[in-house]
mmCIF file of C-alpha atoms in Angstrom:
data_model
loop_
_atom_site.group_PDB
_atom_site.id
_atom_site.type_symbol
_atom_site.label_atom_id
_atom_site.label_comp_id
_atom_site.label_asym_id
_atom_site.label_seq_id
_atom_site.Cartn_x
_atom_site.Cartn_y
_atom_site.Cartn_z
ATOM 1 C CA MET T 1 4.713 -5.611 -77.707
ATOM 2 C CA LEU T 2 3.913 -8.655 -79.874
ATOM 3 C CA ILE T 3 2.613 -6.466 -82.760
ATOM 4 C CA LEU T 4 5.902 -4.533 -82.901
ATOM 5 C CA VAL T 5 7.867 -7.770 -83.184
ATOM 6 C CA LYS T 6 5.720 -9.034 -86.104
ATOM 7 C CA ASN T 7 6.153 -5.843 -88.152
ATOM 8 C CA ILE T 8 9.925 -5.933 -87.839
ATOM 9 C CA TYR T 9 9.983 -9.583 -88.841
ATOM 10 C CA LYS T 10 8.237 -8.872 -92.181
ATOM 11 C CA GLY T 11 10.565 -6.021 -93.227
ATOM 12 C CA GLU T 12 14.004 -7.638 -92.566
ATOM 13 C CA GLY T 13 16.014 -10.637 -93.705
ATOM 14 C CA ALA T 14 15.588 -13.974 -92.067
ATOM 15 C CA ALA T 15 19.029 -13.925 -90.439
ATOM 16 C CA ASN T 16 18.759 -10.428 -89.071
ATOM 17 C CA ASN T 17 15.136 -10.921 -88.133
ATOM 18 C CA ALA T 18 15.945 -13.805 -85.805
ATOM 19 C CA GLN T 19 18.499 -11.683 -83.884
ATOM 20 C CA LYS T 20 16.221 -8.644 -83.755
ATOM 21 C CA VAL T 21 13.242 -10.733 -82.743
ATOM 22 C CA ASP T 22 15.323 -12.318 -79.987
ATOM 23 C CA PHE T 23 16.548 -8.884 -78.871
ATOM 24 C CA LEU T 24 13.066 -7.357 -78.977
ATOM 25 C CA SER T 25 11.579 -10.422 -77.339
ATOM 26 C CA ALA T 26 14.081 -10.102 -74.493
ATOM 27 C CA SER T 27 13.356 -6.391 -74.245
ATOM 28 C CA SER T 28 9.636 -7.064 -74.396
ATOM 29 C CA PHE T 29 9.924 -9.672 -71.654
ATOM 30 C CA SER T 30 11.901 -7.274 -69.485
ATOM 31 C CA ALA T 31 9.417 -4.476 -70.048
ATOM 32 C CA SER T 32 6.519 -6.846 -69.455
ATOM 33 C CA VAL T 33 8.009 -7.982 -66.138
ATOM 34 C CA SER T 34 8.611 -4.367 -65.188
ATOM 35 C CA ILE T 35 4.989 -3.468 -66.021
ATOM 36 C CA ARG T 36 3.663 -6.435 -64.069
ATOM 37 C CA ARG T 37 5.722 -5.417 -61.053
ATOM 38 C CA ARG T 38 4.299 -1.940 -61.138
ATOM 39 C CA THR T 39 0.761 -3.182 -61.810
ATOM 40 C CA ASN T 40 0.810 -6.097 -59.322
ATOM 41 C CA PRO T 41 3.281 -5.328 -56.521
ATOM 42 C CA LEU T 42 4.555 -8.111 -54.311
ATOM 43 C CA PRO T 43 2.426 -8.890 -51.249
ATOM 44 C CA PRO T 44 3.532 -7.114 -48.057
ATOM 45 C CA ASN T 45 5.978 -8.859 -45.758
ATOM 46 C CA PRO T 46 3.994 -9.971 -42.719
ATOM 47 C CA LEU T 47 7.084 -9.438 -40.564
ATOM 48 C CA LEU T 48 7.057 -5.731 -41.361
ATOM 49 C CA ARG T 49 3.306 -5.229 -41.327
ATOM 50 C CA ASP T 50 3.116 -4.066 -37.676
ATOM 51 C CA PHE T 51 6.383 -2.184 -37.608
ATOM 52 C CA HIS T 52 6.126 1.090 -35.714
ATOM 53 C CA PRO T 53 9.062 2.906 -34.056
ATOM 54 C CA THR T 54 7.063 3.853 -30.948
ATOM 55 C CA GLY T 55 5.846 0.290 -30.456
ATOM 56 C CA ILE T 56 9.409 -1.006 -30.701
ATOM 57 C CA MET T 57 10.582 1.483 -28.044
ATOM 58 C CA ILE T 58 7.778 0.471 -25.656
ATOM 59 C CA LYS T 59 8.640 -3.212 -26.079
ATOM 60 C CA LEU T 60 12.317 -2.508 -25.452
ATOM 61 C CA PHE T 61 11.432 -0.578 -22.302
ATOM 62 C CA LYS T 62 9.289 -3.462 -21.017
ATOM 63 C CA VAL T 63 12.076 -5.939 -21.724
ATOM 64 C CA LYS T 64 14.597 -3.816 -19.813
ATOM 65 C CA GLU T 65 12.153 -3.408 -16.938
ATOM 66 C CA LYS T 66 11.625 -7.155 -16.767
ATOM 67 C CA GLN T 67 15.371 -7.744 -16.842
ATOM 68 C CA ARG T 68 15.805 -5.322 -13.940
ATOM 69 C CA GLU T 69 13.114 -7.114 -11.906
ATOM 70 C CA LEU T 70 14.737 -10.471 -12.569
ATOM 71 C CA ALA T 71 18.106 -9.094 -11.500
ATOM 72 C CA GLU T 72 16.644 -7.699 -8.274
ATOM 73 C CA ASN T 73 14.951 -11.007 -7.497
ATOM 74 C CA SER T 74 17.781 -13.265 -8.612
ATOM 75 C CA ASN T 75 18.185 -14.445 -5.013
ATOM 76 C CA GLY T 76 14.880 -16.304 -5.323
ATOM 77 C CA LYS T 77 12.940 -14.063 -2.930
ATOM 78 C CA PRO T 78 9.543 -12.571 -3.878
ATOM 79 C CA PRO T 79 9.500 -8.996 -5.254
ATOM 80 C CA VAL T 80 9.837 -6.288 -2.613
ATOM 81 C CA LYS T 81 6.638 -4.251 -2.327
ATOM 82 C CA LYS T 82 7.098 -0.508 -2.649
ATOM 83 C CA GLN T 83 6.384 1.295 0.615
ATOM 84 C CA SER T 84 3.913 4.150 0.840
ATOM 85 C CA ALA T 85 4.821 7.481 2.418
ATOM 86 C CA GLY T 86 2.840 6.430 5.495
ATOM 87 C CA GLU T 87 4.819 3.192 5.831
ATOM 88 C CA LEU T 88 8.121 5.020 5.500
ATOM 89 C CA ARG T 89 7.167 7.513 8.199
ATOM 90 C CA LEU T 90 5.852 4.752 10.479
ATOM 91 C CA HIS T 91 9.072 2.811 10.029
ATOM 92 C CA LYS T 92 10.962 5.894 11.214
ATOM 93 C CA ASP T 93 8.639 6.349 14.213
ATOM 94 C CA ILE T 94 9.065 2.744 15.314
ATOM 95 C CA SER T 95 12.838 2.862 14.966
ATOM 96 C CA GLU T 96 12.893 5.941 17.226
ATOM 97 C CA LEU T 97 10.563 4.590 19.949
ATOM 98 C CA ASN T 98 11.659 5.410 23.469
ATOM 99 C CA LEU T 99 9.099 3.682 25.666
ATOM 100 C CA PRO T 100 9.004 3.220 29.421
ATOM 101 C CA LYS T 101 9.429 -0.333 30.719
ATOM 102 C CA THR T 102 5.673 -0.458 31.376
ATOM 103 C CA CYS T 103 4.866 -0.282 27.638
ATOM 104 C CA SER T 104 5.634 -2.695 24.805
ATOM 105 C CA ILE T 105 4.806 -3.022 21.112
ATOM 106 C CA SER T 106 4.116 -6.156 19.038
ATOM 107 C CA PHE T 107 3.152 -7.055 15.465
ATOM 108 C CA PRO T 108 0.613 -9.916 15.453
ATOM 109 C CA ASN T 109 0.533 -10.095 11.633
ATOM 110 C CA GLY T 110 4.309 -10.297 11.297
ATOM 111 C CA LYS T 111 6.964 -7.859 10.156
ATOM 112 C CA ASP T 112 5.372 -7.503 6.706
ATOM 113 C CA ASP T 113 2.398 -5.651 8.198
ATOM 114 C CA LEU T 114 3.735 -2.661 10.093
ATOM 115 C CA MET T 115 0.526 -0.699 9.620
ATOM 116 C CA ASN T 116 -1.362 -2.820 12.164
ATOM 117 C CA PHE T 117 0.189 -3.444 15.553
ATOM 118 C CA GLU T 118 -0.572 -3.667 19.260
ATOM 119 C CA VAL T 119 0.667 -1.761 22.275
ATOM 120 C CA THR T 120 0.442 -3.259 25.767
ATOM 121 C CA ILE T 121 0.474 -1.014 28.826
ATOM 122 C CA ARG T 122 1.075 -2.263 32.396
ATOM 123 C CA PRO T 123 0.616 0.728 34.718
ATOM 124 C CA ASP T 124 2.945 0.834 37.722
ATOM 125 C CA ASP T 125 1.081 3.629 39.499
ATOM 126 C CA GLY T 126 -2.435 4.922 40.123
ATOM 127 C CA TYR T 127 -5.820 3.196 40.123
ATOM 128 C CA TYR T 128 -4.868 0.670 37.437
ATOM 129 C CA ILE T 129 -1.562 -0.552 38.868
ATOM 130 C CA GLY T 130 -0.916 -4.225 38.128
ATOM 131 C CA GLY T 131 -3.310 -4.401 35.180
ATOM 132 C CA THR T 132 -2.493 -5.301 31.572
ATOM 133 C CA PHE T 133 -4.238 -3.370 28.803
ATOM 134 C CA THR T 134 -3.784 -3.924 25.088
ATOM 135 C CA PHE T 135 -4.490 -1.377 22.362
ATOM 136 C CA THR T 136 -4.715 -1.939 18.624
ATOM 137 C CA PHE T 137 -3.232 0.606 16.219
ATOM 138 C CA GLN T 138 -4.375 0.901 12.612
ATOM 139 C CA ILE T 139 -2.250 3.265 10.526
ATOM 140 C CA SER T 140 -3.496 4.965 7.363
ATOM 141 C CA SER T 141 -1.434 5.086 4.163
ATOM 142 C CA ILE T 142 -1.521 8.890 4.419
ATOM 143 C CA TYR T 143 -0.056 8.903 7.941
ATOM 144 C CA PRO T 144 1.012 11.260 9.531
ATOM 145 C CA HIS T 145 -1.567 13.505 7.863
ATOM 146 C CA GLU T 146 -4.229 11.362 9.491
ATOM 147 C CA ALA T 147 -4.121 10.206 13.105
ATOM 148 C CA PRO T 148 -3.866 6.453 13.804
ATOM 149 C CA LYS T 149 -7.068 4.631 14.732
ATOM 150 C CA VAL T 150 -6.587 3.307 18.260
ATOM 151 C CA LYS T 151 -8.908 0.996 20.208
ATOM 152 C CA CYS T 152 -8.586 -0.780 23.542
ATOM 153 C CA LYS T 153 -8.914 -4.572 23.207
ATOM 154 C CA THR T 154 -9.148 -5.040 26.942
ATOM 155 C CA LYS T 155 -12.539 -4.308 28.451
ATOM 156 C CA VAL T 156 -11.837 -1.731 31.120
ATOM 157 C CA TYR T 157 -13.782 0.352 33.637
ATOM 158 C CA HIS T 158 -12.460 3.786 32.719
ATOM 159 C CA PRO T 159 -14.014 7.246 32.252
ATOM 160 C CA ASN T 160 -12.047 7.907 29.041
ATOM 161 C CA ILE T 161 -12.461 4.471 27.422
ATOM 162 C CA ASP T 162 -15.929 3.155 26.662
ATOM 163 C CA LEU T 163 -17.039 -0.466 26.806
ATOM 164 C CA ASP T 164 -16.487 -0.862 23.040
ATOM 165 C CA GLY T 165 -12.839 0.153 23.338
ATOM 166 C CA ASN T 166 -13.106 3.657 21.904
ATOM 167 C CA VAL T 167 -10.522 5.998 23.392
ATOM 168 C CA CYS T 168 -11.007 9.651 24.313
ATOM 169 C CA LEU T 169 -7.581 11.227 23.813
ATOM 170 C CA ASN T 170 -7.265 14.713 22.380
ATOM 171 C CA ILE T 171 -4.176 14.000 20.278
ATOM 172 C CA LEU T 172 -6.106 11.273 18.453
ATOM 173 C CA ARG T 173 -8.797 13.782 17.520
ATOM 174 C CA GLU T 174 -8.792 17.571 17.164
ATOM 175 C CA ASP T 175 -5.261 18.089 18.499
ATOM 176 C CA TRP T 176 -3.537 15.670 16.132
ATOM 177 C CA LYS T 177 -0.699 17.189 14.082
ATOM 178 C CA PRO T 178 1.688 15.545 11.598
ATOM 179 C CA VAL T 179 4.643 16.432 13.835
ATOM 180 C CA LEU T 180 3.302 14.043 16.494
ATOM 181 C CA ASN T 181 4.299 10.379 16.385
ATOM 182 C CA ILE T 182 3.592 6.906 17.768
ATOM 183 C CA ASN T 183 5.760 7.544 20.814
ATOM 184 C CA THR T 184 3.600 10.553 21.740
ATOM 185 C CA ILE T 185 0.383 8.531 21.461
ATOM 186 C CA ILE T 186 1.671 5.698 23.665
ATOM 187 C CA TYR T 187 2.688 8.158 26.374
ATOM 188 C CA GLY T 188 -0.760 9.739 26.093
ATOM 189 C CA LEU T 189 -2.422 6.350 26.605
ATOM 190 C CA TYR T 190 -0.210 5.608 29.571
ATOM 191 C CA HIS T 191 -1.183 8.960 31.061
ATOM 192 C CA LEU T 192 -4.878 7.950 30.891
ATOM 193 C CA PHE T 193 -4.186 5.147 33.390
ATOM 194 C CA THR T 194 -2.118 7.211 35.795
ATOM 195 C CA GLU T 195 -4.475 10.217 35.689
ATOM 196 C CA PRO T 196 -7.975 9.369 34.366
ATOM 197 C CA ASN T 197 -10.014 12.471 33.547
ATOM 198 C CA HIS T 198 -13.691 12.773 34.500
ATOM 199 C CA GLU T 199 -14.127 16.078 32.609
ATOM 200 C CA ASP T 200 -14.013 14.593 29.083
ATOM 201 C CA PRO T 201 -15.667 11.175 29.438
ATOM 202 C CA LEU T 202 -16.745 8.385 27.140
ATOM 203 C CA ASN T 203 -18.006 6.263 30.026
ATOM 204 C CA ARG T 204 -20.139 8.845 31.815
ATOM 205 C CA GLU T 205 -21.100 6.525 34.662
ATOM 206 C CA ALA T 206 -17.470 5.829 35.549
ATOM 207 C CA ALA T 207 -16.659 9.531 35.205
ATOM 208 C CA ALA T 208 -19.442 10.491 37.626
ATOM 209 C CA VAL T 209 -18.191 7.968 40.213
ATOM 210 C CA LEU T 210 -14.612 9.237 39.852
ATOM 211 C CA ARG T 211 -15.766 12.809 40.334
ATOM 212 C CA ASP T 212 -18.137 12.214 43.238
ATOM 213 C CA ASN T 213 -16.637 9.246 45.077
ATOM 214 C CA PRO T 214 -12.973 8.418 44.244
ATOM 215 C CA LYS T 215 -12.897 5.605 46.823
ATOM 216 C CA MET T 216 -15.818 3.831 45.184
ATOM 217 C CA PHE T 217 -14.215 4.410 41.793
ATOM 218 C CA GLU T 218 -11.033 2.701 42.996
ATOM 219 C CA SER T 219 -13.092 -0.229 44.314
ATOM 220 C CA ASN T 220 -14.911 -0.582 40.989
ATOM 221 C CA VAL T 221 -11.608 -0.546 39.091
ATOM 222 C CA ARG T 222 -10.145 -3.311 41.273
ATOM 223 C CA ARG T 223 -13.292 -5.433 40.917
ATOM 224 C CA ALA T 224 -13.299 -5.054 37.132
ATOM 225 C CA MET T 225 -9.573 -5.863 36.816
ATOM 226 C CA ALA T 226 -9.962 -8.970 38.991
ATOM 227 C CA GLY T 227 -12.745 -10.211 36.727
ATOM 228 C CA GLY T 228 -16.316 -9.579 37.776
ATOM 229 C CA TYR T 229 -19.336 -7.341 37.546
ATOM 230 C CA VAL T 230 -19.524 -3.607 38.039
ATOM 231 C CA GLY T 231 -23.211 -2.834 37.930
ATOM 232 C CA GLN T 232 -24.656 -4.851 35.042
ATOM 233 C CA THR T 233 -21.371 -5.082 33.110
ATOM 234 C CA PHE T 234 -19.007 -8.045 33.318
ATOM 235 C CA PHE T 235 -15.263 -7.460 32.939
ATOM 236 C CA THR T 236 -12.668 -10.102 32.088
ATOM 237 C CA ARG T 237 -9.720 -10.463 34.439
ATOM 238 C CA CYS T 238 -6.697 -8.434 33.295
ATOM 239 C CA ILE T 239 -4.357 -8.611 36.293
#
């Protein structure tokens, strides 16, 4: 661009040359700036460097989700934990309990832990009348598609309950169906105390005594419930 300006300056008058040089110089400057802009573009704006429509949408979604959580917890209470299908079904079972006066239910871990609770049975008939027997219930998250795990906390002399608290009840094993519920299980446990069964035992020794000598079986039950030894096994008082 400078060469073009010099050639024009030599061929024209001084007065005109000054104007034309100024005009061409301005044009040259403009063209030069334009060329520099195309050759050396401005550095990228750091604010726009990470712009991506999808990323913006995800951030907006997270913001809205956070706002919703804050609105739900605006009363200052901790967030409410979402309940599993098992918890929802258990909640329904408990709300529909229809227990006899000899049975009660409690939640040692508080109302926030419905999946682990205890049932206490006080038989008013049969060999075990006057005793108090506590069972623990552990409910799976896939309940009722899996039967509850039930154990007897109270050490008891019983043909269908072993010394470790394992319970032999058909509806807790092969006969469990999702249509059954907690109410059904508690009635089944109660039935074990009113009519113990020697034909399907866990404690074979107690079952044999019940089958062969019911009077001795009754005596052993009373001794165990009062707190004492039956054979080599000590039982804690539960009357």
